[in-house]
Short mmCIF file of C-alpha atoms in Angstrom, two decimals:
data_model
loop_
_atom_site.label_atom_id
_atom_site.label_comp_id
_atom_site.label_asym_id
_atom_site.label_seq_id
_atom_site.Cartn_x
_atom_site.Cartn_y
_atom_site.Cartn_z
CA MET A 59 41.78 152.85 188.05
CA ILE A 60 40.53 151.94 191.49
CA ARG A 61 42.11 148.48 190.96
CA LEU A 62 45.38 150.12 190.06
CA LEU A 63 45.45 152.23 193.13
CA ALA A 64 44.51 149.29 195.36
CA LEU A 65 47.30 147.31 193.73
CA VAL A 66 49.78 150.13 194.47
CA ALA A 67 48.52 150.44 198.02
CA LEU A 68 49.00 146.67 198.55
CA PHE A 69 52.46 146.84 197.07
CA LEU A 70 53.45 149.66 199.32
CA SER A 71 52.08 147.96 202.48
CA CYS A 72 53.89 144.72 201.50
CA ALA A 73 57.09 146.67 201.02
CA ALA A 74 56.63 148.30 204.39
CA CYS A 75 56.14 144.82 205.96
CA SER A 76 59.15 143.36 204.30
CA SER A 77 61.65 146.20 204.76
CA GLN A 78 63.57 146.62 208.02
CA PRO A 79 63.14 150.03 209.62
CA ALA A 80 66.25 152.05 210.26
CA PRO A 81 67.28 152.28 214.02
CA ALA A 82 66.70 155.49 215.77
CA TRP A 83 70.39 156.35 216.20
CA GLN A 84 70.88 155.91 212.45
CA ASN A 85 67.97 158.21 211.45
CA GLU A 86 68.94 160.83 213.97
CA GLY A 87 72.77 160.51 213.36
CA VAL A 88 72.46 160.70 209.60
CA ALA A 89 70.01 163.69 209.79
CA GLN A 90 72.30 165.56 212.25
CA LEU A 91 75.33 164.79 210.11
CA ALA A 92 73.55 166.12 206.91
CA ASN A 93 72.60 169.27 208.82
CA PHE A 94 76.19 169.61 210.08
CA MET A 95 77.55 169.37 206.57
CA GLN A 96 75.00 171.83 205.21
CA ARG A 97 75.60 174.39 207.93
CA TYR A 98 79.28 173.94 207.75
CA LEU A 99 79.40 174.51 204.00
CA GLU A 100 77.10 177.51 204.36
CA GLY A 101 79.66 178.97 206.76
CA ASP A 102 77.54 178.87 209.91
CA ASP A 103 80.05 177.48 212.42
CA ARG A 104 77.79 177.76 215.46
CA LEU A 105 74.98 175.64 214.09
CA ALA A 106 77.44 173.32 212.50
CA GLY A 107 79.05 172.67 215.71
CA ILE A 108 75.80 171.84 217.44
CA HIS A 109 74.75 169.40 214.72
CA PHE A 110 78.18 167.80 214.76
CA GLU A 111 77.95 167.16 218.55
CA LYS A 112 74.43 165.77 218.14
CA ALA A 113 75.60 163.45 215.37
CA LEU A 114 78.54 162.39 217.37
CA GLU A 115 76.15 161.67 220.36
CA HIS A 116 74.00 159.51 218.24
CA ILE A 117 76.56 157.61 216.43
CA SER A 118 78.71 157.06 219.52
CA ARG A 119 75.91 154.94 220.87
CA THR A 120 76.96 152.24 218.46
CA GLY A 121 80.41 151.97 220.05
CA ASP A 122 81.70 151.43 216.58
CA PRO A 123 85.20 153.12 216.17
CA ALA A 124 84.95 152.91 212.34
CA LEU A 125 81.75 154.95 212.35
CA VAL A 126 83.00 157.52 214.83
CA GLY A 127 86.29 157.83 213.03
CA ARG A 128 84.40 158.30 209.79
CA LEU A 129 82.52 161.15 211.41
CA TYR A 130 85.75 162.95 212.19
CA LEU A 131 87.02 162.21 208.77
CA MET A 132 84.04 163.88 207.18
CA ARG A 133 84.56 166.99 209.21
CA CYS A 134 88.22 166.92 208.06
CA ALA A 135 87.20 166.43 204.43
CA LEU A 136 84.89 169.53 204.64
CA GLY A 137 87.82 171.54 205.84
CA VAL A 138 89.79 170.38 202.85
CA ALA A 139 86.92 171.16 200.56
CA SER A 140 87.02 174.82 201.97
CA LEU A 141 90.86 175.01 201.65
CA ILE A 142 91.24 175.03 205.37
CA ASP A 143 94.15 173.26 206.88
CA SER A 144 92.40 170.69 209.11
CA PRO A 145 94.59 167.91 210.59
CA CYS A 146 92.59 164.73 211.17
CA GLU A 147 94.06 164.12 214.58
CA GLU A 148 90.73 162.91 216.17
CA ALA A 149 90.31 160.42 213.33
CA THR A 150 93.77 158.99 214.03
CA ARG A 151 92.44 157.83 217.41
CA TYR A 152 89.98 155.51 215.59
CA ALA A 153 92.33 153.98 213.12
CA GLY A 154 92.00 150.35 211.98
CA ASP A 155 89.26 150.50 209.26
CA PRO A 156 90.93 150.18 205.87
CA ALA A 157 88.69 152.59 204.00
CA ASN A 158 89.02 155.22 206.79
CA ASP A 159 92.79 154.79 206.97
CA ALA A 160 93.15 155.20 203.11
CA TYR A 161 90.84 158.21 203.18
CA ARG A 162 92.84 159.82 206.02
CA ALA A 163 96.08 159.15 204.29
CA GLN A 164 94.79 160.86 201.11
CA MET A 165 93.61 163.81 203.22
CA ALA A 166 97.12 164.02 204.79
CA GLY A 167 98.73 164.12 201.31
CA GLY A 168 100.43 160.68 201.82
CA ALA A 169 100.31 157.54 199.82
CA ALA A 170 96.88 155.83 200.14
CA ASP A 171 95.65 152.40 199.37
CA ARG A 172 93.92 153.25 196.07
CA LYS A 173 91.68 150.19 196.20
CA ALA A 174 90.38 151.11 199.56
CA LEU A 175 89.56 154.71 198.56
CA PRO A 176 86.04 155.66 197.63
CA PRO A 177 85.59 155.06 193.85
CA GLN A 178 85.27 158.72 192.93
CA TYR A 179 88.86 159.45 194.09
CA ARG A 180 90.81 156.64 192.53
CA ASP A 181 91.39 158.38 189.18
CA LEU A 182 92.32 161.49 191.01
CA ASP A 183 94.75 159.63 193.21
CA ALA A 184 96.33 158.25 190.01
CA ALA A 185 96.57 161.74 188.61
CA PHE A 186 98.21 162.85 191.75
CA ALA A 187 100.70 160.06 191.37
CA GLU A 188 101.58 161.25 187.84
CA ARG A 189 101.63 164.94 189.05
CA SER A 190 99.61 166.00 186.06
CA VAL A 191 97.39 168.98 186.50
CA ALA A 192 95.56 168.10 183.24
CA LYS A 193 94.77 164.70 184.48
CA VAL A 194 93.76 166.10 187.83
CA ASN A 195 91.30 168.44 186.14
CA ALA A 196 90.00 165.49 184.01
CA ALA A 197 89.64 163.42 187.17
CA LEU A 198 87.70 166.25 188.88
CA ASP A 199 85.39 166.59 185.93
CA GLY A 200 84.57 162.89 186.28
CA ILE A 201 83.44 163.17 189.79
CA ASP A 202 79.62 163.55 189.99
CA GLU A 203 79.15 164.53 193.57
CA PRO A 204 79.74 168.36 194.02
CA LEU A 205 81.07 167.88 197.53
CA SER A 206 83.56 165.20 196.37
CA ARG A 207 84.62 167.49 193.59
CA CYS A 208 85.26 170.33 195.99
CA ILE A 209 87.18 167.87 198.26
CA GLY A 210 89.18 166.68 195.24
CA ALA A 211 90.03 170.28 194.29
CA GLY A 212 91.07 170.94 197.85
CA LEU A 213 93.37 167.97 197.72
CA ALA A 214 94.87 169.19 194.49
CA VAL A 215 95.48 172.68 195.88
CA SER A 216 97.21 171.20 198.88
CA ARG A 217 99.46 169.22 196.59
CA GLY A 218 100.07 172.22 194.30
CA LEU A 219 98.61 170.39 191.34
CA PHE A 220 96.09 172.95 190.21
CA ASP A 221 95.44 175.81 187.86
CA ALA A 222 92.55 178.20 187.17
CA ALA A 223 90.44 175.41 185.64
CA THR A 224 90.74 173.40 188.79
CA LEU A 225 89.62 176.30 190.96
CA GLU A 226 86.82 177.20 188.50
CA THR A 227 85.63 173.55 188.64
CA ALA A 228 85.39 173.65 192.47
CA ALA A 229 83.89 177.08 192.57
CA ARG A 230 81.25 176.09 190.09
CA ALA A 231 80.26 173.07 192.14
CA ALA A 232 80.10 175.16 195.34
CA SER A 233 78.17 177.95 193.63
CA GLU A 234 75.48 175.46 192.27
CA GLN A 235 74.96 174.15 195.75
CA GLY A 236 75.07 177.55 197.41
CA TRP A 237 77.92 176.65 199.70
CA LYS A 238 79.30 179.94 200.76
CA ARG A 239 82.44 178.74 202.65
CA PRO A 240 84.10 176.67 199.74
CA LEU A 241 82.92 179.12 197.15
CA THR A 242 84.54 182.03 199.01
CA ALA A 243 87.70 180.06 199.53
CA TYR A 244 88.08 179.00 195.79
CA LEU A 245 87.10 182.43 194.49
CA THR A 246 89.69 184.03 196.77
CA LYS A 247 92.34 181.56 195.58
CA LEU A 248 91.20 182.18 192.00
CA ARG A 249 91.53 185.95 192.41
CA GLU A 250 95.00 185.62 193.84
CA LEU A 251 95.93 183.40 190.88
CA TYR A 252 94.66 185.97 188.31
CA ALA A 253 96.40 188.68 190.17
CA ALA A 254 99.64 186.76 190.06
CA GLN A 255 99.14 186.18 186.29
CA GLY A 256 98.41 189.82 185.69
CA ASP A 257 94.87 189.06 184.38
CA ARG A 258 93.24 192.19 185.70
CA GLN A 259 89.95 191.73 184.06
CA ARG A 260 89.36 188.17 185.48
CA GLU A 261 90.66 189.34 188.83
CA GLN A 262 87.97 192.00 188.93
CA GLU A 263 85.28 189.62 187.82
CA THR A 264 86.26 187.25 190.52
CA GLN A 265 86.31 190.03 193.11
CA ARG A 266 82.76 190.95 191.96
CA ARG A 267 81.64 187.42 192.67
CA LEU A 268 83.30 187.48 195.99
CA ASP A 269 81.46 190.69 196.79
CA ILE A 270 78.20 189.11 195.91
CA VAL A 271 78.88 186.10 198.10
CA SER A 272 79.97 188.24 200.97
CA GLY A 273 76.76 190.44 200.62
CA THR A 274 78.63 193.67 199.58
CA GLY A 275 78.06 193.24 195.90
CA GLY A 276 74.53 194.70 195.91
CA GLU A 277 75.62 197.85 197.63
CA LYS A 278 78.38 198.48 195.15
CA SER A 279 76.06 197.96 192.22
CA GLU A 280 73.71 200.61 193.60
CA MET B 160 187.32 140.01 362.45
CA ALA B 161 187.17 142.90 360.01
CA ARG B 162 187.86 140.69 357.09
CA ASP B 163 185.09 138.36 358.06
CA THR B 164 182.66 141.26 358.39
CA LEU B 165 183.40 142.43 354.83
CA GLN B 166 182.90 139.03 353.42
CA TYR B 167 179.72 138.81 355.27
CA LYS B 168 178.40 142.04 353.86
CA VAL B 169 179.36 141.15 350.28
CA GLY B 170 177.73 137.82 350.62
CA LEU B 171 174.60 139.50 352.04
CA PHE B 172 174.48 142.04 349.21
CA ILE B 173 174.70 139.38 346.50
CA VAL B 174 172.02 137.15 348.13
CA SER B 175 169.66 139.98 348.63
CA THR B 176 170.14 141.24 345.07
CA VAL B 177 169.50 137.82 343.64
CA ALA B 178 166.48 137.54 345.89
CA LEU B 179 165.21 140.90 344.87
CA ILE B 180 165.57 139.95 341.15
CA LEU B 181 163.83 136.73 341.60
CA ALA B 182 160.98 138.35 343.57
CA THR B 183 160.56 140.95 340.87
CA ALA B 184 160.53 138.25 338.18
CA VAL B 185 157.95 136.23 340.16
CA LEU B 186 155.92 139.36 340.71
CA VAL B 187 155.93 140.26 336.96
CA ALA B 188 155.03 136.65 335.99
CA TYR B 189 152.22 136.74 338.41
CA LYS B 190 150.96 139.94 337.04
CA LYS B 191 151.22 138.54 333.56
CA ASP B 192 149.03 135.58 334.49
CA LEU B 193 151.90 133.20 333.94
CA PHE B 194 150.76 131.28 336.89
CA ALA B 195 147.06 131.58 336.12
CA ASP B 196 144.84 128.69 335.05
CA LEU B 197 144.19 128.63 331.25
CA ALA B 198 141.18 127.58 329.24
CA THR B 199 141.65 126.54 325.56
CA TYR B 200 139.38 126.87 322.64
CA ARG B 201 139.67 125.74 319.03
CA LEU B 202 138.97 127.91 316.09
CA LEU B 203 138.92 127.06 312.33
CA SER B 204 140.26 129.20 309.39
CA GLY B 205 140.33 128.57 305.72
CA SER B 206 143.76 130.08 305.55
CA GLY B 207 146.63 130.55 307.85
CA GLU B 208 147.74 133.86 306.36
CA GLY B 209 148.22 136.54 308.88
CA LEU B 210 148.06 133.97 311.86
CA SER B 211 150.95 133.45 314.10
CA GLN B 212 151.63 131.74 317.43
CA GLY B 213 151.42 134.20 320.33
CA MET B 214 148.96 136.49 318.50
CA PRO B 215 146.80 138.32 321.09
CA VAL B 216 143.12 137.58 321.59
CA LEU B 217 141.17 140.62 322.50
CA PHE B 218 137.83 141.25 324.03
CA SER B 219 136.50 144.80 324.06
CA GLY B 220 140.12 145.97 323.21
CA PHE B 221 141.46 144.11 326.28
CA GLU B 222 143.84 141.16 325.90
CA ILE B 223 142.35 138.08 327.42
CA GLY B 224 144.48 135.33 325.77
CA LYS B 225 146.87 134.30 323.02
CA VAL B 226 147.16 131.92 320.11
CA SER B 227 148.88 128.97 321.66
CA ALA B 228 149.06 126.64 318.61
CA LEU B 229 148.42 126.45 314.83
CA GLU B 230 147.98 123.15 312.94
CA LEU B 231 146.53 121.85 309.70
CA SER B 232 143.41 119.67 309.80
CA GLU B 233 142.84 116.60 307.64
CA LYS B 234 140.84 118.80 305.21
CA GLY B 235 143.72 121.18 304.87
CA GLU B 236 142.11 123.89 306.95
CA VAL B 237 143.94 125.70 309.75
CA LEU B 238 143.03 124.70 313.33
CA ILE B 239 143.81 127.60 315.82
CA THR B 240 144.12 126.89 319.52
CA ILE B 241 143.69 129.92 321.72
CA SER B 242 144.44 130.01 325.51
CA VAL B 243 142.35 132.29 327.65
CA ALA B 244 142.87 132.87 331.37
CA LYS B 245 140.16 131.20 333.44
CA LYS B 246 139.15 134.60 334.95
CA HIS B 247 138.39 135.77 331.46
CA ALA B 248 136.74 132.59 330.22
CA ARG B 249 133.29 133.94 331.13
CA TRP B 250 133.46 136.20 328.08
CA VAL B 251 133.77 133.31 325.78
CA ARG B 252 130.28 131.83 325.12
CA GLU B 253 128.56 129.58 322.65
CA THR B 254 127.24 132.69 320.83
CA SER B 255 130.62 134.53 320.73
CA ALA B 256 132.02 135.50 317.31
CA PHE B 257 135.70 135.25 316.56
CA THR B 258 137.23 137.57 314.09
CA LEU B 259 140.79 137.76 312.68
CA GLU B 260 141.43 141.46 312.12
CA LYS B 261 144.30 142.63 309.89
CA PRO B 262 144.36 146.29 310.37
CA LEU B 263 146.04 148.69 307.97
CA VAL B 264 148.25 149.85 310.77
CA GLY B 265 149.40 147.43 313.57
CA SER B 266 149.64 143.72 313.98
CA PRO B 267 146.90 141.17 313.31
CA ARG B 268 144.81 139.91 316.23
CA ILE B 269 141.84 137.88 317.05
CA VAL B 270 138.79 139.70 318.42
CA VAL B 271 136.11 138.11 320.45
CA LYS B 272 132.57 139.60 320.54
CA THR B 273 129.86 138.26 322.86
CA GLU B 274 126.42 139.71 322.47
CA ASP B 275 124.81 137.44 325.10
CA PRO B 276 126.96 136.95 328.26
CA ALA B 277 124.21 134.75 329.67
CA ALA B 278 124.70 132.13 326.94
CA PRO B 279 126.32 128.75 327.86
CA GLU B 280 130.09 128.67 328.11
CA LEU B 281 131.90 127.63 324.95
CA SER B 282 132.93 123.98 325.15
CA ALA B 283 136.70 123.26 324.67
CA ASP B 284 135.78 120.45 322.25
CA LYS B 285 133.81 122.63 319.86
CA ILE B 286 135.56 124.04 316.79
CA VAL B 287 134.26 127.58 315.94
CA PRO B 288 134.93 129.11 312.47
CA ILE B 289 136.67 132.42 312.47
CA LYS B 290 135.98 135.38 310.14
CA THR B 291 138.64 137.52 308.61
CA ILE B 292 138.65 141.24 308.09
CA ASP B 293 141.39 142.32 305.90
CA ASP B 294 141.60 146.10 306.01
CA ILE B 295 144.45 146.31 303.52
CA ASN B 296 142.59 144.26 300.88
CA GLU B 297 139.36 146.28 301.52
CA VAL B 298 141.31 149.51 301.00
CA ILE B 299 142.93 148.03 297.87
CA LYS B 300 139.46 147.02 296.52
CA LYS B 301 137.98 150.42 297.16
CA ALA B 302 141.11 152.15 295.71
CA GLN B 303 141.03 149.96 292.57
CA PRO B 304 138.38 151.95 290.52
CA LEU B 305 139.95 155.21 291.66
CA VAL B 306 143.31 153.99 290.38
CA GLU B 307 141.65 153.06 287.03
CA ARG B 308 140.15 156.54 286.74
CA ILE B 309 143.45 158.12 287.49
CA GLN B 310 145.08 155.92 284.92
CA SER B 311 142.37 156.85 282.41
CA VAL B 312 142.81 160.60 283.10
CA ALA B 313 146.58 160.12 282.75
CA ASP B 314 145.99 158.47 279.33
CA ASN B 315 143.77 161.29 278.15
CA VAL B 316 146.28 163.87 279.31
CA ASP B 317 148.95 161.92 277.42
CA LYS B 318 146.82 161.94 274.25
CA MET B 319 146.09 165.69 274.62
CA THR B 320 149.63 166.56 275.01
CA ASN B 321 150.87 164.28 272.17
CA GLU B 322 152.63 165.91 269.28
CA GLY B 323 149.89 166.59 266.67
CA SER B 324 147.08 166.51 269.21
CA GLU B 325 144.19 168.91 269.14
CA LEU B 326 145.46 170.79 272.12
CA ASN B 327 148.83 171.29 270.40
CA LYS B 328 146.96 172.47 267.22
CA ILE B 329 144.93 174.92 269.24
CA ILE B 330 148.09 176.29 270.91
CA ALA B 331 149.74 176.57 267.50
CA ASP B 332 146.75 178.42 266.06
CA THR B 333 146.71 180.61 269.17
CA ARG B 334 150.31 181.46 268.46
CA LYS B 335 149.50 182.35 264.91
CA ILE B 336 146.66 184.55 266.00
CA THR B 337 148.75 186.23 268.60
CA LYS B 338 151.47 186.79 265.98
CA MET B 339 148.89 188.17 263.61
CA LEU B 340 147.47 190.50 266.34
CA SER B 341 150.96 191.69 267.03
CA ASP B 342 151.82 192.25 263.31
CA LYS B 343 148.48 193.73 262.09
CA LYS B 344 146.99 197.00 262.98
CA SER B 345 143.43 195.84 263.77
CA LEU B 346 141.09 192.93 264.00
CA LEU B 347 139.34 194.18 260.69
CA GLU B 348 142.65 194.03 258.89
CA MET B 349 143.26 190.43 260.20
CA ALA B 350 139.76 189.41 259.23
CA THR B 351 139.92 190.79 255.65
CA GLY B 352 143.61 190.05 255.22
CA ASP B 353 143.84 193.42 253.48
CA LYS B 354 145.55 196.44 254.94
CA LYS B 355 143.29 198.66 252.95
CA GLY B 356 140.18 197.12 254.59
CA GLN B 357 140.40 199.20 257.67
CA GLU B 358 140.90 202.33 255.55
CA THR B 359 137.88 201.43 253.36
CA LEU B 360 135.84 200.89 256.55
CA MET B 361 136.84 204.26 257.91
CA ARG B 362 135.97 205.96 254.63
CA THR B 363 132.53 204.11 254.66
CA LEU B 364 131.86 205.26 258.20
CA GLU B 365 132.60 208.80 257.16
CA GLN B 366 130.31 208.53 254.27
CA VAL B 367 127.62 207.09 256.52
CA ALA B 368 127.99 210.10 258.75
CA ALA B 369 127.54 212.34 255.84
CA ILE B 370 124.43 210.41 254.68
CA THR B 371 123.06 210.63 258.26
CA ALA B 372 123.39 214.38 258.11
CA THR B 373 121.58 214.42 254.70
CA VAL B 374 118.87 212.21 256.03
CA ASP B 375 118.45 214.54 259.09
CA THR B 376 118.03 217.49 256.63
CA THR B 377 115.50 215.52 254.57
CA VAL B 378 113.57 214.58 257.65
CA LYS B 379 113.34 218.26 258.62
CA ARG B 380 112.02 218.99 255.15
CA ILE B 381 109.42 216.17 255.44
CA ASP B 382 108.38 217.64 258.80
CA SER B 383 107.80 220.91 257.11
CA MET B 384 105.90 219.26 254.21
CA THR B 385 103.84 217.25 256.73
CA ALA B 386 102.83 220.53 258.49
CA LYS B 387 101.66 221.87 255.14
CA ALA B 388 99.92 218.61 254.31
CA ASP B 389 98.11 218.77 257.64
CA GLU B 390 96.79 222.23 256.63
CA GLY B 391 95.88 220.78 253.22
CA VAL B 392 94.08 217.76 254.59
CA PHE B 393 92.57 218.98 257.75
CA GLY B 394 92.11 222.74 257.05
CA ASP B 395 88.78 224.35 256.41
CA LYS B 396 89.30 224.03 252.72
CA GLY B 397 91.33 220.85 252.96
CA SER B 398 90.79 217.52 251.44
CA LEU B 399 89.04 216.07 254.53
CA ALA B 400 86.24 218.72 254.24
CA THR B 401 85.85 217.76 250.57
CA VAL B 402 85.76 214.05 251.41
CA ASN B 403 83.09 214.68 254.05
CA ASN B 404 80.93 216.43 251.48
CA ILE B 405 81.39 213.44 249.11
CA LEU B 406 80.41 211.06 251.86
CA LEU B 407 77.27 213.02 252.57
CA ASP B 408 76.44 212.89 248.93
CA ILE B 409 77.10 209.20 248.84
CA GLU B 410 74.88 208.69 251.88
CA ALA B 411 72.00 210.39 250.11
CA LYS B 412 72.62 208.27 247.07
CA PHE B 413 72.73 205.12 249.17
CA LYS B 414 69.16 206.03 250.58
CA ARG B 415 67.90 206.20 246.94
CA LEU B 416 69.63 202.96 246.20
CA ASP B 417 67.86 201.31 249.08
CA ALA B 418 64.54 202.11 247.50
CA LEU B 419 65.75 200.77 244.28
CA ILE B 420 66.84 197.55 245.87
CA ASP B 421 63.37 197.25 247.55
CA ASN B 422 61.92 197.51 244.11
CA ALA B 423 64.32 194.93 242.82
CA VAL B 424 63.31 192.54 245.57
CA THR B 425 59.73 192.91 244.66
CA MET B 426 60.56 192.36 241.01
CA SER B 427 62.71 189.33 241.95
CA ALA B 428 59.70 187.78 243.76
CA ASP B 429 57.60 188.36 240.67
CA LEU B 430 60.26 186.94 238.43
CA GLN B 431 60.48 183.87 240.67
CA GLY B 432 56.82 183.15 240.00
CA THR B 433 57.35 183.68 236.35
CA THR B 434 60.37 181.31 236.40
CA GLN B 435 58.26 178.68 237.93
CA ASP B 436 55.74 179.07 235.14
CA ILE B 437 58.64 178.89 232.60
CA ASN B 438 59.82 175.69 234.17
CA LEU B 439 56.37 174.22 233.82
CA LEU B 440 56.29 175.36 230.25
CA ARG B 441 59.72 173.94 229.52
CA LYS B 442 58.49 170.56 230.87
CA ASP B 443 55.50 170.63 228.57
CA VAL B 444 57.70 171.64 225.59
CA ASP B 445 60.17 168.83 226.36
CA GLU B 446 57.37 166.40 226.65
CA THR B 447 55.88 167.55 223.38
CA VAL B 448 59.19 167.44 221.55
CA SER B 449 59.85 163.96 222.79
CA SER B 450 56.44 162.82 221.77
CA LEU B 451 56.94 164.35 218.35
CA ARG B 452 60.36 162.71 218.07
CA GLN B 453 58.86 159.34 218.82
CA LEU B 454 56.03 159.99 216.42
CA LEU B 455 58.48 160.94 213.70
CA GLN B 456 60.43 157.69 214.29
CA ASP B 457 57.15 155.70 214.23
CA VAL B 458 56.29 157.39 210.95
CA ARG B 459 59.78 156.63 209.52
CA ASN B 460 59.50 153.04 210.61
CA SER B 461 56.21 152.69 208.87
CA LEU B 462 57.37 154.14 205.56
CA PRO B 463 58.38 151.49 203.11
CA PHE B 464 61.23 153.44 201.57
CA ASP B 465 62.98 154.42 204.90
CA GLN B 466 65.44 151.62 205.11
CA LYS B 467 68.86 151.48 206.66
CA LYS B 468 71.01 154.46 205.95
CA GLU B 469 74.80 154.10 205.36
CA ILE B 470 77.18 156.74 206.49
CA LYS B 471 79.51 157.12 203.48
CA LEU B 472 82.66 159.16 203.19
CA PRO B 473 81.97 162.16 200.99
#
């Protein structure tokens, strides 16, 4: 047993010796970016703004327009995931990176270079091209990342290629992660859809979930 | 005998008459210095214009000689020979100046001027240049600019009086204005070109008079109101008394406010000390946070799994 532990310790120390440590800007920038995304999705704009500025400060030290442009694209994508109309004007100033440009084109609802898109969106982009809601829902189910799924659903809504299943998929992903902002957005959209369809029961259920998210559900239940 | 006597008397009369005539002629010739001895001098002039034989030679306005001869020299100049009676020759000296004067009125003459009578007598062989004073030409030269000015004035007058000139236009406009003044009733009517203009002005003036009367009435009312306002403001129960009471109250409150400000100053001094403490504490906190951040980075760098992170699009 002692030999095994010593072997593991040796392995770890060798690994530490051989691996290149991440630079400070990357550690700080990524950490601030993660905090920004988390706070934004939770609906705390004040803290989200602080973390975004910090992340921008760290990443700007690289002088890399692609990285800075990606930061703005991520903020834009979070808006799409929350069904908020968020033009990616700042990202336009840092155009030139193929992946960023394709991503920005997709966010804007235009034709994107599918090969340059992140892999999780390629099937979805194909479904958009065919204008098939069923294929959109199938593509969304195929996305593993909850945030990407919410973003995909936001893109579908902006293109008018959605139904209740689309919204339920996005709401479920947001609910599992505890993201108040996109959950509220999709539940609100879902309630409006049920109301338009005359499905009173599902409308009320959706409203109840909205009340819970907004913090008024407990008072009503009492 | 009688006949002989008569013939004798006639003969005597004729002889005496002729003798008297001759005596008179001789006397006159003597008086005219016809028998006097003459001295000749030679003068030189660039032109013979105005010169003539017999021309008088004057000294101090007195005739002392004449021009006896004129001839051309080999250089084309005019040689003048003057004859002066010997008794007057003492006025002609080496330093004498000879001038040909051509007066505006009268005949030309040669004038001799001698500044120094003690100078040597002028030699008959010496040729002296003569100056010329032409009064007529001088007058013409002086009059020339004046004549040109007069010509210019005449031209200007001609331009002013031409048909279509400004003066003619002004006269035409004046005629029009005069005609309008004679036709119209007033200057106002002429200015507006409307016969009703004067009537409108008169009506306006009447309205102004009415308005003035109204204003006068209003001012009287305002005077009355002002008197009442004076009573309301400055009376025993007027606004001013109330304002005085308010000011007294404010003064008392200001005294209390002074005490509060003194307390605030004391508190501010205390707070200043506290602020300094907070600044020291802030420095300690910043230093600690910075140290912790560095420590965290060192720990991350020493971890084997903390490798480069990629910023991916979500």
